[in-house]
């Protein structure tokens, strides 16, 4: 009888949870399993974090009140007070008290706000709380290093600001959760709530709800790991093999960004995959099949809308042959992939290697799509923050593409300078943008 990796994981988790020291253990989804295991195998100890940065008028942020609001969220949502790790060989989350640190970041002499925030995030220790806050005081001088979401020139002088960074461990958060976290944090701040405002019985009910939702997800992943699905992924990914060398100690990343004209809501995802294929061809040469990962999926039927990570990483084999497939073929292949998109990443890697691939499971590129119209800006006490970017943070793959849908389509690519040359990466970005423009419906 076929036994999937997910099925075996469920058996191990149930045995752990049934033991005397397993009452505070929570199961992890296939997506979370990937983050926990990648972290455990990374010799550099690089964190996988999801940071959001918001700028407020100087002096408008009450640090203690903000920390209390974050701890209120951690008390309400079990994943925000749980530590990811491996217990007796099994990836799990272990719940702790709802503690959220807030670090006030002060630039060192000669250091800008961007450098100070990047330094603070780079010191992230993976064994700490999954939700952390950073507060930096921007004096408003030129060359602060902050690049705004509305493309304001960061080199221009501007009013002094408080920059709040809300940072989550990626094993505790997915894109569906970010909007709720930002909204709930603002509401708790407005109402002056803290962890003590969440009764013990409500915390216990939240634990049970979270555990049930993840178990439903794992059952869906087990069903999606059928022999037919594994045979499909094995054949689909058999030619894949990552091309880029793995980075040693990461350097500050390079970045390129532009707004693309056209209808931002009308971009077919297959067009974005084709654009990433064009970038990969420039970066890695023709005749190679680099693995490009992207998040996809959602919660299974009947699962509560808990805050947590439920999006799988799906792998697209971005062949770079001279005779490139037509966009219609890419779309057809992608739709076929989506029929099996619930198969967990570790199952997919195992299937590919069983089929003869030499792929290790590392990704040569990442693609994410974010609809900024659905995620509110952080609002603290009646003041709405302006979302900003901080460039230069490490990236897990050699290059990563993000597409932000808003009033316009914002295209952004970052790359690991320890792996890729700046000029080559800029050429790849130009190819990416050109391919996207060619396939984008013009509004």
Short mmCIF file of C-alpha atoms in Angstrom, two decimals, residues 20-385:
data_model
loop_
_atom_site.label_atom_id
_atom_site.label_comp_id
_atom_site.label_asym_id
_atom_site.label_seq_id
_atom_site.Cartn_x
_atom_site.Cartn_y
_atom_site.Cartn_z
CA UNK A 20 3.03 13.15 28.04
CA UNK A 21 5.27 15.95 26.74
CA UNK A 22 3.38 16.55 23.49
CA UNK A 23 0.36 18.54 24.66
CA UNK A 24 1.86 21.85 23.47
CA UNK A 25 2.92 20.51 20.05
CA UNK A 26 1.13 21.60 16.88
CA UNK A 27 1.43 19.91 13.47
CA UNK A 28 2.90 21.70 10.48
CA UNK A 29 1.69 21.74 6.89
CA UNK A 30 3.81 20.63 3.96
CA UNK A 31 4.72 24.26 3.26
CA UNK A 32 5.83 24.78 6.85
CA UNK A 33 7.72 21.48 6.75
CA UNK A 34 9.75 22.83 3.85
CA UNK A 35 10.74 26.00 5.73
CA UNK A 36 11.70 24.09 8.87
CA UNK A 37 13.85 21.53 7.01
CA UNK A 38 15.50 24.09 4.69
CA UNK A 39 16.47 26.12 7.74
CA UNK A 40 17.87 23.05 9.49
CA UNK A 41 20.06 22.22 6.46
CA UNK A 42 21.30 25.75 5.75
CA UNK A 43 24.93 26.05 6.93
CA UNK A 44 24.71 29.85 6.96
CA UNK A 45 21.62 29.88 9.20
CA UNK A 46 19.85 32.43 7.00
CA UNK A 47 16.36 33.22 8.26
CA UNK A 48 13.23 33.04 6.11
CA UNK A 49 11.30 36.13 7.12
CA UNK A 50 8.40 38.16 5.77
CA UNK A 51 8.89 41.85 6.67
CA UNK A 52 6.46 44.72 6.14
CA UNK A 53 7.68 48.31 6.62
CA UNK A 54 5.45 51.29 7.39
CA UNK A 55 6.44 54.93 7.86
CA UNK A 56 4.51 57.19 10.29
CA UNK A 57 4.92 60.86 11.23
CA UNK A 58 7.75 61.33 13.70
CA UNK A 59 6.70 60.77 17.30
CA UNK A 60 3.31 59.25 16.44
CA UNK A 61 4.15 55.63 17.35
CA UNK A 62 3.85 54.54 21.00
CA UNK A 63 6.33 51.66 21.25
CA UNK A 64 4.86 50.08 24.40
CA UNK A 65 1.32 50.25 23.07
CA UNK A 66 2.44 48.70 19.78
CA UNK A 67 4.20 45.84 21.56
CA UNK A 68 1.11 45.18 23.70
CA UNK A 69 -1.04 45.08 20.55
CA UNK A 70 1.31 42.55 18.95
CA UNK A 71 1.21 40.36 22.05
CA UNK A 72 -2.58 40.50 21.89
CA UNK A 73 -2.32 39.01 18.39
CA UNK A 74 0.09 36.33 19.61
CA UNK A 75 -2.36 35.38 22.37
CA UNK A 76 -5.24 35.13 19.85
CA UNK A 77 -3.36 33.28 17.10
CA UNK A 78 -1.39 30.17 18.19
CA UNK A 79 1.01 30.24 15.24
CA UNK A 80 2.26 33.68 16.36
CA UNK A 81 3.37 32.33 19.74
CA UNK A 82 4.76 29.00 18.54
CA UNK A 83 8.37 28.11 17.76
CA UNK A 84 9.09 25.97 14.71
CA UNK A 85 11.59 23.16 15.15
CA UNK A 86 12.33 19.47 14.90
CA UNK A 87 11.27 17.37 17.90
CA UNK A 88 12.42 13.74 17.94
CA UNK A 89 13.06 13.94 14.22
CA UNK A 90 9.62 15.41 13.44
CA UNK A 91 8.97 19.05 12.36
CA UNK A 92 6.45 20.67 14.72
CA UNK A 93 5.40 23.95 16.27
CA UNK A 94 5.74 24.22 20.04
CA UNK A 95 3.57 26.85 21.71
CA UNK A 96 4.99 29.30 24.23
CA UNK A 97 3.79 32.41 26.03
CA UNK A 98 2.63 35.30 23.79
CA UNK A 99 5.81 37.39 23.92
CA UNK A 100 6.65 39.78 21.06
CA UNK A 101 9.90 41.77 21.27
CA UNK A 102 10.11 45.32 19.95
CA UNK A 103 13.61 46.53 19.12
CA UNK A 104 14.27 50.23 18.69
CA UNK A 105 16.86 50.38 15.90
CA UNK A 106 19.37 53.24 16.01
CA UNK A 107 21.69 53.75 13.04
CA UNK A 108 25.38 53.54 13.84
CA UNK A 109 27.64 56.47 12.86
CA UNK A 110 27.68 56.76 9.09
CA UNK A 111 24.82 54.26 8.74
CA UNK A 112 21.49 55.05 7.10
CA UNK A 113 18.06 53.87 8.20
CA UNK A 114 18.00 51.20 5.52
CA UNK A 115 21.36 49.80 6.62
CA UNK A 116 20.30 49.82 10.27
CA UNK A 117 17.05 47.97 9.58
CA UNK A 118 18.78 45.49 7.29
CA UNK A 119 21.40 44.88 10.00
CA UNK A 120 18.69 44.34 12.61
CA UNK A 121 16.81 41.86 10.42
CA UNK A 122 20.05 40.09 9.53
CA UNK A 123 20.59 39.38 13.23
CA UNK A 124 17.25 37.52 13.39
CA UNK A 125 17.73 34.35 15.46
CA UNK A 126 15.54 31.48 14.20
CA UNK A 127 14.90 30.16 17.71
CA UNK A 128 13.08 33.31 18.86
CA UNK A 129 9.44 34.40 18.61
CA UNK A 130 7.89 34.15 15.13
CA UNK A 131 6.53 37.73 15.29
CA UNK A 132 8.88 40.62 16.08
CA UNK A 133 8.73 44.40 15.74
CA UNK A 134 11.43 46.93 14.89
CA UNK A 135 11.14 50.71 15.22
CA UNK A 136 13.62 53.07 13.57
CA UNK A 137 13.64 56.87 13.72
CA UNK A 138 14.17 58.42 10.28
CA UNK A 139 15.45 61.99 10.72
CA UNK A 140 14.39 63.00 7.21
CA UNK A 141 17.87 63.72 5.84
CA UNK A 142 18.79 62.86 2.27
CA UNK A 143 19.81 59.31 1.22
CA UNK A 144 17.89 57.51 3.93
CA UNK A 145 17.76 54.35 1.82
CA UNK A 146 14.02 53.91 2.13
CA UNK A 147 12.16 53.38 -1.13
CA UNK A 148 8.44 54.01 -0.89
CA UNK A 149 5.73 51.84 -2.35
CA UNK A 150 4.46 54.89 -4.26
CA UNK A 151 7.90 55.26 -5.92
CA UNK A 152 8.84 58.51 -4.18
CA UNK A 153 12.53 59.25 -4.70
CA UNK A 154 14.26 58.05 -1.54
CA UNK A 155 17.08 60.53 -2.08
CA UNK A 156 14.89 63.58 -1.55
CA UNK A 157 14.65 65.24 1.83
CA UNK A 158 11.35 64.55 3.59
CA UNK A 159 9.77 64.99 7.02
CA UNK A 160 11.15 62.99 9.93
CA UNK A 161 9.35 59.66 10.35
CA UNK A 162 8.98 56.60 12.58
CA UNK A 163 9.53 53.44 10.53
CA UNK A 164 7.80 50.33 11.90
CA UNK A 165 8.88 46.90 10.68
CA UNK A 166 6.41 44.05 11.31
CA UNK A 167 8.42 40.90 10.70
CA UNK A 168 7.25 37.29 10.71
CA UNK A 169 8.99 33.96 10.44
CA UNK A 170 7.87 32.55 7.08
CA UNK A 171 6.96 29.26 8.77
CA UNK A 172 4.25 31.17 10.64
CA UNK A 173 2.76 33.22 7.86
CA UNK A 174 1.52 33.14 4.31
CA UNK A 175 0.15 35.81 2.01
CA UNK A 176 -3.43 35.14 3.06
CA UNK A 177 -2.50 35.88 6.67
CA UNK A 178 -0.65 39.17 6.15
CA UNK A 179 -3.74 41.30 5.55
CA UNK A 180 -5.43 39.94 8.68
CA UNK A 181 -2.31 40.44 10.82
CA UNK A 182 -1.97 44.07 9.72
CA UNK A 183 -5.66 44.78 10.29
CA UNK A 184 -5.77 43.02 13.68
CA UNK A 185 -2.62 44.80 14.87
CA UNK A 186 -4.17 48.17 14.08
CA UNK A 187 -7.42 47.28 15.84
CA UNK A 188 -5.62 46.05 18.98
CA UNK A 189 -3.48 49.22 19.04
CA UNK A 190 -6.57 51.43 18.70
CA UNK A 191 -8.37 49.58 21.52
CA UNK A 192 -5.25 49.42 23.74
CA UNK A 193 -5.42 45.63 24.03
CA UNK A 194 -2.71 43.29 25.28
CA UNK A 195 -2.15 39.58 25.86
CA UNK A 196 -4.05 39.66 29.16
CA UNK A 197 -7.21 40.63 27.27
CA UNK A 198 -7.38 37.15 25.72
CA UNK A 199 -8.78 34.72 28.37
CA UNK A 200 -7.17 31.31 28.86
CA UNK A 201 -10.25 29.48 27.55
CA UNK A 202 -10.15 31.56 24.36
CA UNK A 203 -6.47 30.72 23.90
CA UNK A 204 -7.23 27.01 24.37
CA UNK A 205 -10.07 27.18 21.84
CA UNK A 206 -7.73 28.87 19.37
CA UNK A 207 -5.22 26.05 19.78
CA UNK A 208 -7.86 23.43 19.05
CA UNK A 209 -9.12 25.36 16.02
CA UNK A 210 -5.61 25.76 14.62
CA UNK A 211 -4.75 22.08 15.15
CA UNK A 212 -7.96 20.98 13.40
CA UNK A 213 -7.33 23.29 10.42
CA UNK A 214 -3.78 22.00 9.93
CA UNK A 215 -4.87 18.37 10.24
CA UNK A 216 -7.48 18.98 7.53
CA UNK A 217 -4.74 20.49 5.38
CA UNK A 218 -2.48 17.48 5.95
CA UNK A 219 -5.26 15.09 5.01
CA UNK A 220 -5.75 17.03 1.76
CA UNK A 221 -2.00 16.89 1.09
CA UNK A 222 -1.99 13.14 1.74
CA UNK A 223 -4.74 12.67 -0.84
CA UNK A 224 -2.77 14.84 -3.29
CA UNK A 225 0.25 12.54 -2.92
CA UNK A 226 -1.27 9.66 -4.83
CA UNK A 227 0.91 7.41 -7.04
CA UNK A 228 -0.55 9.09 -10.14
CA UNK A 229 0.32 12.58 -8.87
CA UNK A 230 3.85 11.53 -7.95
CA UNK A 231 4.32 9.91 -11.35
CA UNK A 232 3.21 13.17 -12.99
CA UNK A 233 5.65 15.29 -11.00
CA UNK A 234 8.44 12.78 -11.49
CA UNK A 235 8.16 12.98 -15.27
CA UNK A 236 7.50 16.75 -15.28
CA UNK A 237 10.59 17.55 -13.22
CA UNK A 238 12.93 14.78 -14.32
CA UNK A 239 14.98 17.21 -16.54
CA UNK A 240 15.30 19.80 -13.76
CA UNK A 241 18.61 20.52 -12.10
CA UNK A 242 19.53 23.76 -10.40
CA UNK A 243 22.22 25.63 -12.30
CA UNK A 244 23.31 28.40 -9.96
CA UNK A 245 25.89 27.62 -7.26
CA UNK A 246 24.58 27.90 -3.76
CA UNK A 247 25.52 31.12 -2.05
CA UNK A 248 27.91 31.21 0.84
CA UNK A 249 27.68 34.14 3.20
CA UNK A 250 25.01 36.34 1.53
CA UNK A 251 25.84 39.84 0.34
CA UNK A 252 23.36 42.74 0.16
CA UNK A 253 21.10 41.92 -2.77
CA UNK A 254 20.84 43.89 -5.98
CA UNK A 255 17.44 45.12 -7.11
CA UNK A 256 15.65 46.50 -10.15
CA UNK A 257 12.10 47.82 -10.34
CA UNK A 258 9.69 49.47 -12.75
CA UNK A 259 5.99 50.07 -13.33
CA UNK A 260 4.50 48.37 -16.38
CA UNK A 261 1.65 50.04 -18.22
CA UNK A 262 -1.51 48.06 -18.88
CA UNK A 263 -4.37 46.48 -16.98
CA UNK A 264 -2.77 45.14 -13.76
CA UNK A 265 -5.71 42.83 -13.06
CA UNK A 266 -5.50 41.18 -16.47
CA UNK A 267 -2.07 39.51 -16.30
CA UNK A 268 -2.30 35.74 -16.88
CA UNK A 269 -0.05 33.88 -14.46
CA UNK A 270 1.37 31.87 -17.37
CA UNK A 271 2.61 35.18 -18.83
CA UNK A 272 4.54 35.82 -15.62
CA UNK A 273 6.05 32.34 -15.80
CA UNK A 274 7.10 32.99 -19.40
CA UNK A 275 8.73 36.24 -18.28
CA UNK A 276 10.67 34.37 -15.57
CA UNK A 277 11.74 31.84 -18.20
CA UNK A 278 13.20 34.71 -20.26
CA UNK A 279 15.15 35.96 -17.24
CA UNK A 280 16.42 32.44 -16.47
CA UNK A 281 17.63 32.02 -20.04
CA UNK A 282 19.78 35.15 -19.71
CA UNK A 283 21.08 34.11 -16.29
CA UNK A 284 21.75 30.43 -16.90
CA UNK A 285 22.04 30.03 -20.68
CA UNK A 286 20.09 28.00 -23.21
CA UNK A 287 19.53 24.27 -22.89
CA UNK A 288 18.96 24.29 -19.12
CA UNK A 289 15.81 23.57 -17.10
CA UNK A 290 16.02 25.67 -13.91
CA UNK A 291 13.41 25.13 -11.18
CA UNK A 292 11.34 28.27 -10.48
CA UNK A 293 9.14 28.12 -7.37
CA UNK A 294 5.93 30.00 -6.69
CA UNK A 295 3.35 29.88 -3.87
CA UNK A 296 -0.10 28.53 -4.68
CA UNK A 297 -3.11 27.05 -2.97
CA UNK A 298 -5.49 27.76 -0.16
CA UNK A 299 -7.28 26.23 2.76
CA UNK A 300 -9.18 22.95 2.35
CA UNK A 301 -12.97 22.84 2.57
CA UNK A 302 -14.19 23.04 6.16
CA UNK A 303 -10.97 24.48 7.60
CA UNK A 304 -11.28 27.56 9.78
CA UNK A 305 -9.59 30.73 8.46
CA UNK A 306 -6.78 30.57 11.01
CA UNK A 307 -3.65 32.67 10.73
CA UNK A 308 -0.88 30.41 9.52
CA UNK A 309 0.93 29.05 6.51
CA UNK A 310 -1.10 26.97 4.06
CA UNK A 311 0.36 27.88 0.68
CA UNK A 312 2.38 25.20 -1.09
CA UNK A 313 5.48 25.94 -3.17
CA UNK A 314 4.84 24.72 -6.71
CA UNK A 315 7.78 24.15 -9.05
CA UNK A 316 7.78 25.29 -12.68
CA UNK A 317 10.48 23.73 -14.91
CA UNK A 318 11.55 26.84 -16.84
CA UNK A 319 13.25 25.28 -19.86
CA UNK A 320 15.63 27.69 -21.64
CA UNK A 321 16.10 25.93 -24.99
CA UNK A 322 16.65 27.95 -28.16
CA UNK A 323 13.28 26.77 -29.50
CA UNK A 324 11.13 28.19 -26.73
CA UNK A 325 7.63 26.81 -26.25
CA UNK A 326 4.73 29.00 -27.27
CA UNK A 327 2.92 30.87 -24.47
CA UNK A 328 -0.10 28.64 -25.11
CA UNK A 329 1.98 25.56 -24.25
CA UNK A 330 3.22 27.20 -21.05
CA UNK A 331 -0.38 27.95 -20.07
CA UNK A 332 -1.46 24.37 -20.81
CA UNK A 333 1.41 22.91 -18.78
CA UNK A 334 0.67 25.28 -15.91
CA UNK A 335 -3.01 24.33 -15.80
CA UNK A 336 -1.99 20.67 -15.69
CA UNK A 337 0.36 21.49 -12.81
CA UNK A 338 -2.43 23.20 -10.88
CA UNK A 339 -4.48 19.99 -10.97
CA UNK A 340 -1.74 18.55 -8.72
CA UNK A 341 -0.61 21.71 -6.92
CA UNK A 342 -1.56 20.34 -3.48
CA UNK A 343 1.20 17.71 -3.61
CA UNK A 344 3.66 18.86 -0.91
CA UNK A 345 7.06 20.13 -1.96
CA UNK A 346 9.05 17.34 -0.29
CA UNK A 347 6.89 14.73 -2.04
CA UNK A 348 7.55 16.48 -5.37
CA UNK A 349 11.32 16.57 -4.84
CA UNK A 350 11.34 12.88 -3.89
CA UNK A 351 9.28 12.01 -6.98
CA UNK A 352 11.66 13.92 -9.25
CA UNK A 353 14.73 12.21 -7.82
CA UNK A 354 13.07 8.81 -8.03
CA UNK A 355 12.44 9.52 -11.73
CA UNK A 356 16.15 10.18 -12.30
CA UNK A 357 16.52 13.92 -11.72
CA UNK A 358 19.70 15.16 -10.08
CA UNK A 359 17.80 18.06 -8.55
CA UNK A 360 18.60 18.65 -4.85
CA UNK A 361 15.38 20.55 -4.14
CA UNK A 362 17.02 24.00 -4.23
CA UNK A 363 15.32 26.65 -6.38
CA UNK A 364 17.02 28.78 -9.04
CA UNK A 365 14.31 31.45 -8.87
CA UNK A 366 11.19 32.56 -7.04
CA UNK A 367 8.01 34.29 -8.26
CA UNK A 368 5.43 35.93 -6.02
CA UNK A 369 2.33 37.97 -6.87
CA UNK A 370 0.78 40.35 -4.36
CA UNK A 371 -2.47 42.27 -4.74
CA UNK A 372 -1.77 45.45 -2.79
CA UNK A 373 -5.41 46.46 -3.17
CA UNK A 374 -6.45 43.68 -0.78
CA UNK A 375 -3.91 44.39 1.95
CA UNK A 376 -4.53 47.48 4.03
CA UNK A 377 -1.74 49.71 5.26
CA UNK A 378 -1.03 49.56 8.98
CA UNK A 379 -3.15 52.07 10.90
CA UNK A 380 -2.04 53.03 14.41
CA UNK A 381 -4.33 55.17 16.52
CA UNK A 382 -6.00 56.91 13.60
CA UNK A 383 -2.77 57.46 11.64
CA UNK A 384 -2.25 55.41 8.49
CA UNK A 385 1.31 54.32 7.76
#
